[in-house]
JSON list of C-alpha atoms in Angstrom, two decimals:
[
{"chain": "A", "resi": 131, "resn": "UNK", "atom": "CA", "xyz": [-22.35, 63.41, 49.47]},
{"chain": "A", "resi": 132, "resn": "UNK", "atom": "CA", "xyz": [-25.28, 61.02, 50.07]},
{"chain": "A", "resi": 133, "resn": "UNK", "atom": "CA", "xyz": [-28.69, 62.46, 50.88]},
{"chain": "A", "resi": 134, "resn": "UNK", "atom": "CA", "xyz": [-29.85, 60.96, 54.03]},
{"chain": "A", "resi": 135, "resn": "UNK", "atom": "CA", "xyz": [-33.08, 61.68, 55.77]},
{"chain": "A", "resi": 136, "resn": "UNK", "atom": "CA", "xyz": [-34.42, 64.16, 57.27]},
{"chain": "A", "resi": 137, "resn": "UNK", "atom": "CA", "xyz": [-32.64, 65.88, 54.65]},
{"chain": "A", "resi": 138, "resn": "UNK", "atom": "CA", "xyz": [-33.84, 66.65, 50.94]},
{"chain": "A", "resi": 139, "resn": "UNK", "atom": "CA", "xyz": [-33.04, 63.88, 48.63]},
{"chain": "A", "resi": 140, "resn": "UNK", "atom": "CA", "xyz": [-31.72, 65.99, 45.44]},
{"chain": "A", "resi": 141, "resn": "UNK", "atom": "CA", "xyz": [-29.47, 69.05, 44.57]},
{"chain": "A", "resi": 142, "resn": "UNK", "atom": "CA", "xyz": [-31.23, 72.21, 44.33]},
{"chain": "A", "resi": 143, "resn": "UNK", "atom": "CA", "xyz": [-29.67, 75.19, 42.79]},
{"chain": "A", "resi": 144, "resn": "UNK", "atom": "CA", "xyz": [-27.80, 77.57, 45.67]},
{"chain": "A", "resi": 145, "resn": "UNK", "atom": "CA", "xyz": [-26.55, 74.31, 47.32]},
{"chain": "A", "resi": 146, "resn": "UNK", "atom": "CA", "xyz": [-22.98, 73.92, 47.58]},
{"chain": "A", "resi": 147, "resn": "UNK", "atom": "CA", "xyz": [-21.27, 70.36, 46.72]},
{"chain": "A", "resi": 148, "resn": "UNK", "atom": "CA", "xyz": [-18.58, 69.44, 49.03]},
{"chain": "A", "resi": 149, "resn": "UNK", "atom": "CA", "xyz": [-15.85, 66.56, 48.89]},
{"chain": "A", "resi": 150, "resn": "UNK", "atom": "CA", "xyz": [-12.61, 65.86, 46.64]},
{"chain": "A", "resi": 151, "resn": "UNK", "atom": "CA", "xyz": [-12.80, 67.38, 43.44]},
{"chain": "A", "resi": 152, "resn": "UNK", "atom": "CA", "xyz": [-12.89, 64.04, 41.12]},
{"chain": "A", "resi": 153, "resn": "UNK", "atom": "CA", "xyz": [-15.77, 62.87, 43.38]},
{"chain": "A", "resi": 154, "resn": "UNK", "atom": "CA", "xyz": [-17.88, 65.94, 42.98]},
{"chain": "A", "resi": 155, "resn": "UNK", "atom": "CA", "xyz": [-17.50, 65.54, 39.40]},
{"chain": "A", "resi": 156, "resn": "UNK", "atom": "CA", "xyz": [-18.80, 61.95, 39.59]},
{"chain": "A", "resi": 157, "resn": "UNK", "atom": "CA", "xyz": [-21.77, 63.05, 41.78]},
{"chain": "A", "resi": 158, "resn": "UNK", "atom": "CA", "xyz": [-22.67, 65.09, 38.74]},
{"chain": "A", "resi": 159, "resn": "UNK", "atom": "CA", "xyz": [-22.12, 62.80, 36.17]},
{"chain": "A", "resi": 160, "resn": "UNK", "atom": "CA", "xyz": [-23.43, 59.70, 37.71]},
{"chain": "A", "resi": 161, "resn": "UNK", "atom": "CA", "xyz": [-25.83, 60.30, 40.49]},
{"chain": "A", "resi": 162, "resn": "UNK", "atom": "CA", "xyz": [-29.23, 61.41, 39.46]},
{"chain": "A", "resi": 163, "resn": "UNK", "atom": "CA", "xyz": [-29.94, 63.37, 42.34]},
{"chain": "A", "resi": 164, "resn": "UNK", "atom": "CA", "xyz": [-27.28, 65.80, 41.04]},
{"chain": "A", "resi": 165, "resn": "UNK", "atom": "CA", "xyz": [-28.96, 66.04, 37.56]},
{"chain": "A", "resi": 166, "resn": "UNK", "atom": "CA", "xyz": [-29.94, 69.60, 38.36]},
{"chain": "A", "resi": 167, "resn": "UNK", "atom": "CA", "xyz": [-26.24, 70.42, 38.77]},
{"chain": "A", "resi": 168, "resn": "UNK", "atom": "CA", "xyz": [-25.23, 69.38, 35.15]},
{"chain": "A", "resi": 169, "resn": "UNK", "atom": "CA", "xyz": [-25.82, 72.72, 33.71]},
{"chain": "A", "resi": 170, "resn": "UNK", "atom": "CA", "xyz": [-24.20, 74.76, 36.50]},
{"chain": "A", "resi": 171, "resn": "UNK", "atom": "CA", "xyz": [-20.89, 73.04, 36.67]},
{"chain": "A", "resi": 172, "resn": "UNK", "atom": "CA", "xyz": [-18.68, 75.64, 34.31]},
{"chain": "A", "resi": 173, "resn": "UNK", "atom": "CA", "xyz": [-16.28, 78.25, 35.68]},
{"chain": "A", "resi": 174, "resn": "UNK", "atom": "CA", "xyz": [-18.91, 81.30, 35.56]},
{"chain": "A", "resi": 175, "resn": "UNK", "atom": "CA", "xyz": [-22.17, 79.68, 36.75]},
{"chain": "A", "resi": 176, "resn": "UNK", "atom": "CA", "xyz": [-23.79, 81.49, 39.46]},
{"chain": "A", "resi": 177, "resn": "UNK", "atom": "CA", "xyz": [-24.65, 80.66, 41.96]},
{"chain": "A", "resi": 178, "resn": "UNK", "atom": "CA", "xyz": [-21.56, 78.66, 42.43]},
{"chain": "A", "resi": 179, "resn": "UNK", "atom": "CA", "xyz": [-22.30, 74.79, 43.05]},
{"chain": "A", "resi": 180, "resn": "UNK", "atom": "CA", "xyz": [-18.74, 73.74, 44.74]},
{"chain": "A", "resi": 181, "resn": "UNK", "atom": "CA", "xyz": [-17.72, 74.88, 48.16]},
{"chain": "A", "resi": 182, "resn": "UNK", "atom": "CA", "xyz": [-14.19, 76.33, 46.51]},
{"chain": "A", "resi": 183, "resn": "UNK", "atom": "CA", "xyz": [-16.09, 78.57, 44.36]},
{"chain": "A", "resi": 184, "resn": "UNK", "atom": "CA", "xyz": [-18.11, 80.21, 47.12]},
{"chain": "A", "resi": 185, "resn": "UNK", "atom": "CA", "xyz": [-17.15, 84.01, 47.93]},
{"chain": "A", "resi": 186, "resn": "UNK", "atom": "CA", "xyz": [-17.62, 85.07, 51.39]},
{"chain": "A", "resi": 187, "resn": "UNK", "atom": "CA", "xyz": [-19.03, 88.76, 51.66]},
{"chain": "A", "resi": 188, "resn": "UNK", "atom": "CA", "xyz": [-15.82, 90.45, 53.00]},
{"chain": "A", "resi": 189, "resn": "UNK", "atom": "CA", "xyz": [-14.16, 88.83, 49.78]},
{"chain": "A", "resi": 190, "resn": "UNK", "atom": "CA", "xyz": [-16.96, 90.38, 47.66]},
{"chain": "A", "resi": 191, "resn": "UNK", "atom": "CA", "xyz": [-16.12, 93.78, 48.89]},
{"chain": "A", "resi": 192, "resn": "UNK", "atom": "CA", "xyz": [-12.44, 93.45, 48.23]},
{"chain": "A", "resi": 193, "resn": "UNK", "atom": "CA", "xyz": [-13.29, 92.11, 44.59]},
{"chain": "A", "resi": 194, "resn": "UNK", "atom": "CA", "xyz": [-15.67, 95.26, 44.14]},
{"chain": "A", "resi": 195, "resn": "UNK", "atom": "CA", "xyz": [-12.97, 97.56, 45.49]},
{"chain": "A", "resi": 196, "resn": "UNK", "atom": "CA", "xyz": [-10.22, 96.18, 43.05]},
{"chain": "A", "resi": 197, "resn": "UNK", "atom": "CA", "xyz": [-12.63, 96.49, 40.04]},
{"chain": "A", "resi": 198, "resn": "UNK", "atom": "CA", "xyz": [-13.23, 100.12, 40.77]},
{"chain": "A", "resi": 199, "resn": "UNK", "atom": "CA", "xyz": [-9.70, 100.95, 41.09]},
{"chain": "A", "resi": 200, "resn": "UNK", "atom": "CA", "xyz": [-8.93, 99.13, 37.86]},
{"chain": "A", "resi": 201, "resn": "UNK", "atom": "CA", "xyz": [-11.62, 100.96, 36.25]},
{"chain": "A", "resi": 202, "resn": "UNK", "atom": "CA", "xyz": [-10.54, 104.24, 37.28]},
{"chain": "A", "resi": 203, "resn": "UNK", "atom": "CA", "xyz": [-6.90, 103.48, 36.28]},
{"chain": "A", "resi": 204, "resn": "UNK", "atom": "CA", "xyz": [-8.28, 102.29, 32.90]},
{"chain": "A", "resi": 205, "resn": "UNK", "atom": "CA", "xyz": [-10.19, 105.59, 32.48]},
{"chain": "A", "resi": 206, "resn": "UNK", "atom": "CA", "xyz": [-6.98, 107.55, 33.61]},
{"chain": "A", "resi": 207, "resn": "UNK", "atom": "CA", "xyz": [-4.68, 105.59, 31.11]},
{"chain": "A", "resi": 208, "resn": "UNK", "atom": "CA", "xyz": [-7.31, 106.30, 28.41]},
{"chain": "A", "resi": 209, "resn": "UNK", "atom": "CA", "xyz": [-7.31, 110.22, 29.06]},
{"chain": "A", "resi": 210, "resn": "UNK", "atom": "CA", "xyz": [-3.58, 110.45, 28.69]}
]
């Protein structure tokens, strides 16, 4: 994922890193333009830095609905 003109020349939080998983890790470890991504590469980072961790709005709504259902089930189970 080289940075070519007229595009910016370094990673900025909010960008998504594309490519094969092993190569993406090498960008973060060995390319100085990705230094700002080094602290954001764990599974719980927000915003996500890898394309496969990105959630589109419809998926976000499904996750919200599921978490509400699970919460309601937990409350019902706790009352019984």
